[in-house]
CSV table of C-alpha atoms and ligand atoms in Angstrom, one decimal:
chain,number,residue,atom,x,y,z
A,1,UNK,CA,62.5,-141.2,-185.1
A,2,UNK,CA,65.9,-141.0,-184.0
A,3,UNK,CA,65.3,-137.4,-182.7
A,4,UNK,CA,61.8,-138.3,-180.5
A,5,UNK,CA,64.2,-140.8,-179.2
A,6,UNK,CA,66.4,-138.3,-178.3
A,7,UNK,CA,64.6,-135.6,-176.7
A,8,UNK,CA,62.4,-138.2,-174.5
A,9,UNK,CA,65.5,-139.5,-173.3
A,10,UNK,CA,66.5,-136.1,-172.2
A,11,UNK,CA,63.4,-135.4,-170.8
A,12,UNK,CA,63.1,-135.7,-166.7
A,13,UNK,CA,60.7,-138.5,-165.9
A,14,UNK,CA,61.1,-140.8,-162.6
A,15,UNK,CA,58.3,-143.3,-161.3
A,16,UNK,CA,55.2,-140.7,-160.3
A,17,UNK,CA,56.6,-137.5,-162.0
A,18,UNK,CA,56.1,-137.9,-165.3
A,19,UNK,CA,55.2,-134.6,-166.6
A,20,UNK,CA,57.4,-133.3,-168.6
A,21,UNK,CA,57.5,-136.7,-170.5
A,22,UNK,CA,53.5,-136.6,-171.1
A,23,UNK,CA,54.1,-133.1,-172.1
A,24,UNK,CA,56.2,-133.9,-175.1
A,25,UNK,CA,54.0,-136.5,-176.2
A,26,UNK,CA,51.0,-134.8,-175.7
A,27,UNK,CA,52.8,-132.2,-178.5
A,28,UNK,CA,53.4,-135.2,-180.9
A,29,UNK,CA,50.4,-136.5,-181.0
A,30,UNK,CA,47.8,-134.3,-180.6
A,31,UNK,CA,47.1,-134.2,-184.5
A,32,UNK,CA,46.7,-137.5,-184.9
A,33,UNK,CA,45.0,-138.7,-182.5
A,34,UNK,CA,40.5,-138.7,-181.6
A,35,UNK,CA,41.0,-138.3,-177.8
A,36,UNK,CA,43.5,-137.6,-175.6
A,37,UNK,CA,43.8,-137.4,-171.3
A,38,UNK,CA,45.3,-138.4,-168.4
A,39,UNK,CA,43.8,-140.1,-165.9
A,40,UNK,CA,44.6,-139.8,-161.7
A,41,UNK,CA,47.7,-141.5,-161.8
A,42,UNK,CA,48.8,-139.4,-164.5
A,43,UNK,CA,48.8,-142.0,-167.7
A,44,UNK,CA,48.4,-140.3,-170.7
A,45,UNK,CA,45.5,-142.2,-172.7
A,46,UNK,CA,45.5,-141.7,-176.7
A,47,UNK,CA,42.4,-142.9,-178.5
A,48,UNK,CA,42.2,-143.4,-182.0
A,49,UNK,CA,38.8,-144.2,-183.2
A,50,UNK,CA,38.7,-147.2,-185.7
A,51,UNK,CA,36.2,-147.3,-188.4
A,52,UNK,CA,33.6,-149.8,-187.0
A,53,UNK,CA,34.0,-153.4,-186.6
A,54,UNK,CA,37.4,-153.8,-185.0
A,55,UNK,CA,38.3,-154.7,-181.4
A,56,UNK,CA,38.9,-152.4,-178.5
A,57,UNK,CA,43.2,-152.3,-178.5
A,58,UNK,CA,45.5,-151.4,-175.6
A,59,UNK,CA,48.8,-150.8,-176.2
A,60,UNK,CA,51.1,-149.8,-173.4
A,61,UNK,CA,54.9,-148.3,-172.8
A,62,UNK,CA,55.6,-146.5,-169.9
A,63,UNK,CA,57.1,-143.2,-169.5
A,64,UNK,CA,58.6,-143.4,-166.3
A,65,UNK,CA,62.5,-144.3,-165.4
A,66,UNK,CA,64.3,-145.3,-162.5
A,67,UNK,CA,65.9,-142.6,-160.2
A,68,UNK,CA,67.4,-141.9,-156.3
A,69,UNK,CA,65.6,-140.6,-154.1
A,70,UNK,CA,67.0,-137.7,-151.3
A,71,UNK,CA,66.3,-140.0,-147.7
A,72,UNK,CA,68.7,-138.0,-145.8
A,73,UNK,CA,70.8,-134.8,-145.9
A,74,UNK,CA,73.8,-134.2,-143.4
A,75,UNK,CA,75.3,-131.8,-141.4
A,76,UNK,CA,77.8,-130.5,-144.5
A,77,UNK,CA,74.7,-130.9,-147.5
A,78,UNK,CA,75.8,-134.5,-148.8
A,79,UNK,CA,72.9,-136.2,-149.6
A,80,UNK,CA,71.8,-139.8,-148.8
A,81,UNK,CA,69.6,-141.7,-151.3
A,82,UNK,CA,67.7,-144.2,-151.8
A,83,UNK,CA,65.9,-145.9,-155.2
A,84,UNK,CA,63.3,-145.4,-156.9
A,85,UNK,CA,62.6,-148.9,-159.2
A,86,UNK,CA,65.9,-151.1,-159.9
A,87,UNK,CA,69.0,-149.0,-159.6
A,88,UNK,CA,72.1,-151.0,-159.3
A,89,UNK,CA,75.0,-149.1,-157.3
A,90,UNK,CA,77.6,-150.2,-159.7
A,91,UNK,CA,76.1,-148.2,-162.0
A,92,UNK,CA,76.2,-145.4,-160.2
A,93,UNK,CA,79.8,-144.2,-159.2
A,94,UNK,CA,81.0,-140.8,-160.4
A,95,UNK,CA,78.1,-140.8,-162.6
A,96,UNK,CA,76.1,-137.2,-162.4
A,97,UNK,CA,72.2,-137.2,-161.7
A,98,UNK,CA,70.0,-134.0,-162.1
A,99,UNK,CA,66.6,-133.2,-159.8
A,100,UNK,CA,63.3,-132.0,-161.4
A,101,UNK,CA,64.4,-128.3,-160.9
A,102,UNK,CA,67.8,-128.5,-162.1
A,103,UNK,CA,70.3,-129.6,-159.9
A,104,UNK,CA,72.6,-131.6,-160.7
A,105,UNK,CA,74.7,-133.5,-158.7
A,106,UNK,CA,78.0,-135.7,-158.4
A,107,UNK,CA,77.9,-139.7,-156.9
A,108,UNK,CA,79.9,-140.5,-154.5
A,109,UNK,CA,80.7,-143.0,-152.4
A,110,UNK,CA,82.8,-143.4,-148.9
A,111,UNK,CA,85.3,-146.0,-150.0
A,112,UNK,CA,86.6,-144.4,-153.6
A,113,UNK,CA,89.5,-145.4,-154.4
A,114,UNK,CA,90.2,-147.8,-151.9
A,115,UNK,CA,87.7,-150.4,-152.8
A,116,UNK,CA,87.4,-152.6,-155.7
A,117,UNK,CA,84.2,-154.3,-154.3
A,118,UNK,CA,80.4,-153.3,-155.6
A,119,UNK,CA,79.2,-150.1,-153.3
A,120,UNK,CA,76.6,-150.7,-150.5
A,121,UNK,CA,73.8,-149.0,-150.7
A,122,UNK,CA,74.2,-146.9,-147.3
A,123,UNK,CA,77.6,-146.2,-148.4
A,124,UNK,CA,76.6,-143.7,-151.3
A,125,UNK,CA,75.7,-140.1,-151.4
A,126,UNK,CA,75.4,-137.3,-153.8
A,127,UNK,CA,77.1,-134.3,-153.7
A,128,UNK,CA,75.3,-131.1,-154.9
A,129,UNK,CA,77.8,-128.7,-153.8
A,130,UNK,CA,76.5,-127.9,-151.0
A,131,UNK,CA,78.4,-126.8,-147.8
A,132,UNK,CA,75.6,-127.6,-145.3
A,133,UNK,CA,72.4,-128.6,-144.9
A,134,UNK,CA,71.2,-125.3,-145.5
A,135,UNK,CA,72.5,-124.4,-148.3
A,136,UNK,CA,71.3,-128.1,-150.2
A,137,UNK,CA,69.1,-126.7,-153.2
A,138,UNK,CA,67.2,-130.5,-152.5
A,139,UNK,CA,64.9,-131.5,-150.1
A,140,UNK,CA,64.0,-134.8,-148.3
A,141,UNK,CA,61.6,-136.9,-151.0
A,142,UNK,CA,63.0,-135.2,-154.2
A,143,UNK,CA,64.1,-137.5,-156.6
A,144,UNK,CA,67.1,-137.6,-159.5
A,145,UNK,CA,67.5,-139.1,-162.6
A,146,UNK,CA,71.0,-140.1,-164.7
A,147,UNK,CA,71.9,-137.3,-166.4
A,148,UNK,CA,73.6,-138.2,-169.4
A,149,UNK,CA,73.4,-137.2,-173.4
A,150,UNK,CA,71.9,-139.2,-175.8
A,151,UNK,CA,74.4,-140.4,-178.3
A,152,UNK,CA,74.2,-142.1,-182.1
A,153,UNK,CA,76.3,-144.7,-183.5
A,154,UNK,CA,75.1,-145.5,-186.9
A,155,UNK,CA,71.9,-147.5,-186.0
A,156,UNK,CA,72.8,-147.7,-182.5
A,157,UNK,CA,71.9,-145.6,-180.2
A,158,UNK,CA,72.7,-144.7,-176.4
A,159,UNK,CA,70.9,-142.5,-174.2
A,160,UNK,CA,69.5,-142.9,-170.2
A,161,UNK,CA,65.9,-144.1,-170.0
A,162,UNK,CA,65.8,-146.1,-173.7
A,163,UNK,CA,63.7,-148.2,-171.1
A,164,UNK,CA,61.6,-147.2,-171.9
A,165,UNK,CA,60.9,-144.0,-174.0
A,166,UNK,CA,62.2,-146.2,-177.0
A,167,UNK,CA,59.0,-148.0,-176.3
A,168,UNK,CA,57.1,-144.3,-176.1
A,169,UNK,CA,58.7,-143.3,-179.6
A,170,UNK,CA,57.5,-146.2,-180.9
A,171,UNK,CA,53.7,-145.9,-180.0
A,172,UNK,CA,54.4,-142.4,-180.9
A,173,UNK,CA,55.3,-143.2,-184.4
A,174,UNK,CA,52.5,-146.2,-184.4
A,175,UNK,CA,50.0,-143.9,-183.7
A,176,UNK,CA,51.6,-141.2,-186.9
A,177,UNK,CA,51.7,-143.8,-189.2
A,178,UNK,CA,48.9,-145.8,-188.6
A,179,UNK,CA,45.9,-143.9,-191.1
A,180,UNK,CA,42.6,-146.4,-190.9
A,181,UNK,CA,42.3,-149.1,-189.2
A,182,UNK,CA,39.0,-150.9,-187.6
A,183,UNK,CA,40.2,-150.8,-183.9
A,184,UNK,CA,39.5,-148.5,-181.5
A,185,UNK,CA,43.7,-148.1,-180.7
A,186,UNK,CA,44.2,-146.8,-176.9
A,187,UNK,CA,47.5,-145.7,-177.0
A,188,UNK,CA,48.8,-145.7,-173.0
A,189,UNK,CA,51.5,-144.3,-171.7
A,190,UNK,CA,51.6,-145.4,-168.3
A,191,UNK,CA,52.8,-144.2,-165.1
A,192,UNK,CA,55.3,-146.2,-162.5
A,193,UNK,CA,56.2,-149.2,-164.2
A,194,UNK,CA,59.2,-149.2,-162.4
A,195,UNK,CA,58.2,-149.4,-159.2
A,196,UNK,CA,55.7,-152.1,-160.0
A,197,UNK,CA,53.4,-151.9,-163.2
A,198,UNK,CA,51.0,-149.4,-161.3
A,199,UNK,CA,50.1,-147.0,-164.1
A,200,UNK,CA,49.2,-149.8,-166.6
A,201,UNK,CA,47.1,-151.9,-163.8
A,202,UNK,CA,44.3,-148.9,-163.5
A,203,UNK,CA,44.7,-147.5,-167.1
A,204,UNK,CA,43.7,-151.2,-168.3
A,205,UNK,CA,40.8,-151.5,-165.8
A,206,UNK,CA,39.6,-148.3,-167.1
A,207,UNK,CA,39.6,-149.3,-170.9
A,208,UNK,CA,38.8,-153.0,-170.2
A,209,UNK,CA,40.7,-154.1,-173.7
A,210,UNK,CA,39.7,-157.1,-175.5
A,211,UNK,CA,43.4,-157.5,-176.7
A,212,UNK,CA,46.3,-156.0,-175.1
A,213,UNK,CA,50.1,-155.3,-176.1
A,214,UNK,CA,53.1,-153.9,-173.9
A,215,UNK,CA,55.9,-152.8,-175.9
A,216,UNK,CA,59.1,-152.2,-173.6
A,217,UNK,CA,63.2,-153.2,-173.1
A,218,UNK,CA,64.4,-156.6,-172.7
A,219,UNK,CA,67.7,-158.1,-172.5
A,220,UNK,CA,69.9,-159.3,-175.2
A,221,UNK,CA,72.6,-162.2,-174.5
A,222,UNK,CA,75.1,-161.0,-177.3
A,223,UNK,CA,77.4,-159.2,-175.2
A,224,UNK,CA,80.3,-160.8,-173.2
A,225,UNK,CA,79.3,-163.6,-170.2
A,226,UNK,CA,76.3,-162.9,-170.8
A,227,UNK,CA,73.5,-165.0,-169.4
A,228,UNK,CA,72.0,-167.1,-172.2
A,229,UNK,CA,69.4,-165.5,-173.6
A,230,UNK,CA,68.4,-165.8,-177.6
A,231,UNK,CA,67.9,-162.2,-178.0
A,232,UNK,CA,70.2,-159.7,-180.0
A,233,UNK,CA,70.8,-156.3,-180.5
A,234,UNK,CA,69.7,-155.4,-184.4
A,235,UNK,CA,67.8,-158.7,-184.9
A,236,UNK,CA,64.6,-157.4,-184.7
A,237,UNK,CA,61.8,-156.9,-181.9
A,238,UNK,CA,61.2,-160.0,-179.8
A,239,UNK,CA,58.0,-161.5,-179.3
A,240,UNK,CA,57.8,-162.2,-175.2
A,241,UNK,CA,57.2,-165.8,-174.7
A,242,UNK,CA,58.0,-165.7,-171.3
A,243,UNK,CA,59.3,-163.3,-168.4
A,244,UNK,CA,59.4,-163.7,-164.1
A,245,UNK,CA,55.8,-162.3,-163.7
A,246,UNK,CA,54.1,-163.3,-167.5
A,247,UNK,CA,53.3,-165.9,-170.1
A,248,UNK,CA,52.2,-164.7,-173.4
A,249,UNK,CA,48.8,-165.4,-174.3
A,250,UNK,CA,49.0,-167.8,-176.6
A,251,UNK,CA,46.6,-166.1,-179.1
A,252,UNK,CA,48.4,-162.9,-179.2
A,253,UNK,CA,51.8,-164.5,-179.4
A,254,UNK,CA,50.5,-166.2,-182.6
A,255,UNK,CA,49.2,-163.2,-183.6
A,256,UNK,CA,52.5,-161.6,-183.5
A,257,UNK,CA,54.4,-164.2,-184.9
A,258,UNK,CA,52.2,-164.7,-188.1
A,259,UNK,CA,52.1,-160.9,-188.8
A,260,UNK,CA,56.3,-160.7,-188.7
A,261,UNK,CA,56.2,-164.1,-190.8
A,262,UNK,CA,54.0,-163.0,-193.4
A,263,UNK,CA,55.5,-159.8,-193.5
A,264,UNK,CA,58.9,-160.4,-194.1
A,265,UNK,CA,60.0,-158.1,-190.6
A,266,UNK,CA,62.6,-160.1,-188.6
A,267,UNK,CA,61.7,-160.6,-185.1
A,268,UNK,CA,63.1,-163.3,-182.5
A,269,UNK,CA,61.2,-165.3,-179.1
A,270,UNK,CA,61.6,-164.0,-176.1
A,271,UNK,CA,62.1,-165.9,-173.1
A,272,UNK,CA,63.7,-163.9,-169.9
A,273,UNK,CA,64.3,-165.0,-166.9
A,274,UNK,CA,64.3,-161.7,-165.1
A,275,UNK,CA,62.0,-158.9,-164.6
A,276,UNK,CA,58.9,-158.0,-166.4
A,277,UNK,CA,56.7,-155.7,-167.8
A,278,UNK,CA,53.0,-153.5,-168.1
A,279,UNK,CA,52.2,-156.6,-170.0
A,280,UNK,CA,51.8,-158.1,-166.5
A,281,UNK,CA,49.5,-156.1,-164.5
A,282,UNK,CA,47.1,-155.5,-167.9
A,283,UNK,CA,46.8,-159.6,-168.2
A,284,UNK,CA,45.5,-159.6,-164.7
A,285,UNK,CA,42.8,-157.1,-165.1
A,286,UNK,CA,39.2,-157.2,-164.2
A,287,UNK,CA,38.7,-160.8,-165.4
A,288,UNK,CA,41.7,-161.1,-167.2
A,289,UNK,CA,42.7,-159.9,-170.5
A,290,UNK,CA,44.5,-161.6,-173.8
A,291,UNK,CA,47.9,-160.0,-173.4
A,292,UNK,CA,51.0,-160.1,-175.3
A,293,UNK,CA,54.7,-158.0,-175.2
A,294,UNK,CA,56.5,-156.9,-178.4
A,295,UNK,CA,60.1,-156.3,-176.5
A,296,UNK,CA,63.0,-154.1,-177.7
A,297,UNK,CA,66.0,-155.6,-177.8
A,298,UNK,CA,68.4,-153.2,-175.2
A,299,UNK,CA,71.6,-153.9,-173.8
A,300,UNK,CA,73.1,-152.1,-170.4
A,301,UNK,CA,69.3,-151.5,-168.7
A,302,UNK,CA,69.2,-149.5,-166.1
A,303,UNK,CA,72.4,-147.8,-166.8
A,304,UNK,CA,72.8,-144.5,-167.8
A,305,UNK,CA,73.6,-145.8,-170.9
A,306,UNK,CA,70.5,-148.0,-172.2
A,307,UNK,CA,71.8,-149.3,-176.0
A,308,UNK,CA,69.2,-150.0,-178.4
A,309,UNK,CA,69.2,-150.9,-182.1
A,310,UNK,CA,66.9,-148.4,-184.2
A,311,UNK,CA,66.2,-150.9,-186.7
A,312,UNK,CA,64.4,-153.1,-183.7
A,313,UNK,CA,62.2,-149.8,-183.7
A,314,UNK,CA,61.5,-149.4,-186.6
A,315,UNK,CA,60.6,-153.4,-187.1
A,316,UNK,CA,58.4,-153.1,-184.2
A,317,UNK,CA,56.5,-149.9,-185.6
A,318,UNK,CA,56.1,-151.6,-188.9
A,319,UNK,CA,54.3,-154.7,-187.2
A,320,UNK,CA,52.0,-153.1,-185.3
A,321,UNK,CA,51.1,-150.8,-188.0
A,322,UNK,CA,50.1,-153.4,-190.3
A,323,UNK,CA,48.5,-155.6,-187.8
A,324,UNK,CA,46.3,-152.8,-186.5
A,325,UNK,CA,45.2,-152.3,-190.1
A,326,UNK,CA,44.0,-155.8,-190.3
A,327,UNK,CA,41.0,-157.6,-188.4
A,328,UNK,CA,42.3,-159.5,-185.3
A,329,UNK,CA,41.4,-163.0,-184.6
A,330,UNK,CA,43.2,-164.7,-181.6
B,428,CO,CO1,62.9,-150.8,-166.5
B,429,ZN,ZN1,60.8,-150.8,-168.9
């Protein structure tokens, strides 16, 4: 599993060019799978045909990352940018991003080294060696991601974009391990969660699922100051109680819980108090849908170095695995 993780999280992938992401999946899973395409906003939709008498099973994690976006280029080729999904600019200072056709580039920022204070937005740029405008191998509208390695540290691991291609490589391995089950399983991996769930929201109207599941990132409160969240790195995946734009159906939250508890896989409760997830937009479907999130437990998100715990993985695959082997009653 460990090297999925690692080449999706090397792979170039920002909100509405997901491509090369799908690509690599596609590969993966071809073999395993009944039925595979994408639809128009370029989700990749995996079908695995249950036996008979099983329910009709979404499960979602979403390809896409954040990135910055050319808005401007000036007179001597520095770039302006803006972003694309939540990039925080302290994040971003002499940090090195990379466009879809290879360019990399260096972040700068007006005030280096005579600030302390947390970079405006207009005061940023990206420098692509470039002498002038015409000479910028980037154009207005292209788009750049972190560019960073992944790295392994025991069970931890670091890379760009965990959030949330751990989530793909877990549906990925889901969908390997799973063998029969009575569900018709619709593996999705959506298209521009980051900029606002919008991949999942048509992908779930299309499939119209009687239960639903978004695996994807959340917070852990183990780390220094933190703000209080029960969530930790290692402890298992975390069943989402609650997040800014979701509450769990109750149904599939019980579902979840029982399945860990009887299996013996540690998991924690999940309540954030920021952001949320595909689990959103596919509740909120045609006339609604029983949704729950099985979240992976990631510290530093939306850095360029997203740390996640493969053991959390590798609990969450094991759950779902054996739940989707089972008959489902909410
Ligand atoms: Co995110
Ligand atoms: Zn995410």
């Amino acid at each position: 599993m460990k090297d999925l993780i690692r080449t999706l999280t090397e792979a170039y992938g920002p909100s509405g060019d997901e491509g090369q992401v799908r690509a690599l999946i596609e590969d993966t899973i071809r073999d395993v799978v009944t039925e595979l395409r994408t639809d128009s906003l370029g989700n990749l939709i995996a079908l695995k045909r249950g036996s008979g008498g099983g329910k009709r099973v979404m499960i979602a994690a979403h390809m896409d990352e954040i990135g910055l976006i050319v808005t401007h280029i000036d007179k001597k080729g520095f770039l302006r940018v803006g972003r694309v999904g939540g990039v925080f600019a302290p994040t971003l200072m002499g940090g090195r991003v990379r466009f879809a056709n290879g360019t990399v580039g260096v972040i700068g920022w007006e005030k280096w080294l005579r600030s302390n204070d947390a970079p405006k937005w207009e005061e940023v740029f990206v420098d692509v060696g470039a002498s002038s405008l015409d000479d910028a191998p980037v154009q207005v509208g292209d788009v750049a991601c972190f560019d960073r390695p992944f790295e392994e540290l025991g069970d931890r691991l670091i890379a760009k974009a965990m959030d949330d291609r751990s989530g793909c490589a877990v549906l990925v391995q889901m969908l390997r391990e799973l063998g029969e089950s009575p569900h018709d399983v619709y593996a999705v991996f959506t298209t521009q969660e980051e900029v606002g769930t919008r991949g999942a929201l048509v992908s779930a109207f299309g499939i119209e699922p009687e239960v639903a599941l978004a695996i994807d990132v959340t917070d852990t409160g183990d780390v220094p100051e933190a703000t209080p969240i029960a969530v930790d790195l290692g402890a298992g995946p975390a069943v989402k109680v609650m997040d800014r734009g979701f509450l769990a159906h109750s149904g599939v939250k019980e579902w979840l819980i029982d399945g860990a508890e009887r299996l013996g896989i540690a998991y924690q409760r999940e309540v954030l108090q920021a952001g949320s997830t595909d689990a959103r937009a596919i509740q909120l479907t045609r006339a609604g849908v029983p949704t729950g999130a099985l979240s992976l437990p990631a510290r530093y998100i939306h850095s360029p170095s997203e740390m996640v715990d493969v053991r959390d993985l590798q609990g969450a695959v094991k759950l779902l695995v054996a739940l989707l082997r089972e008959p489902i009653t909410l």
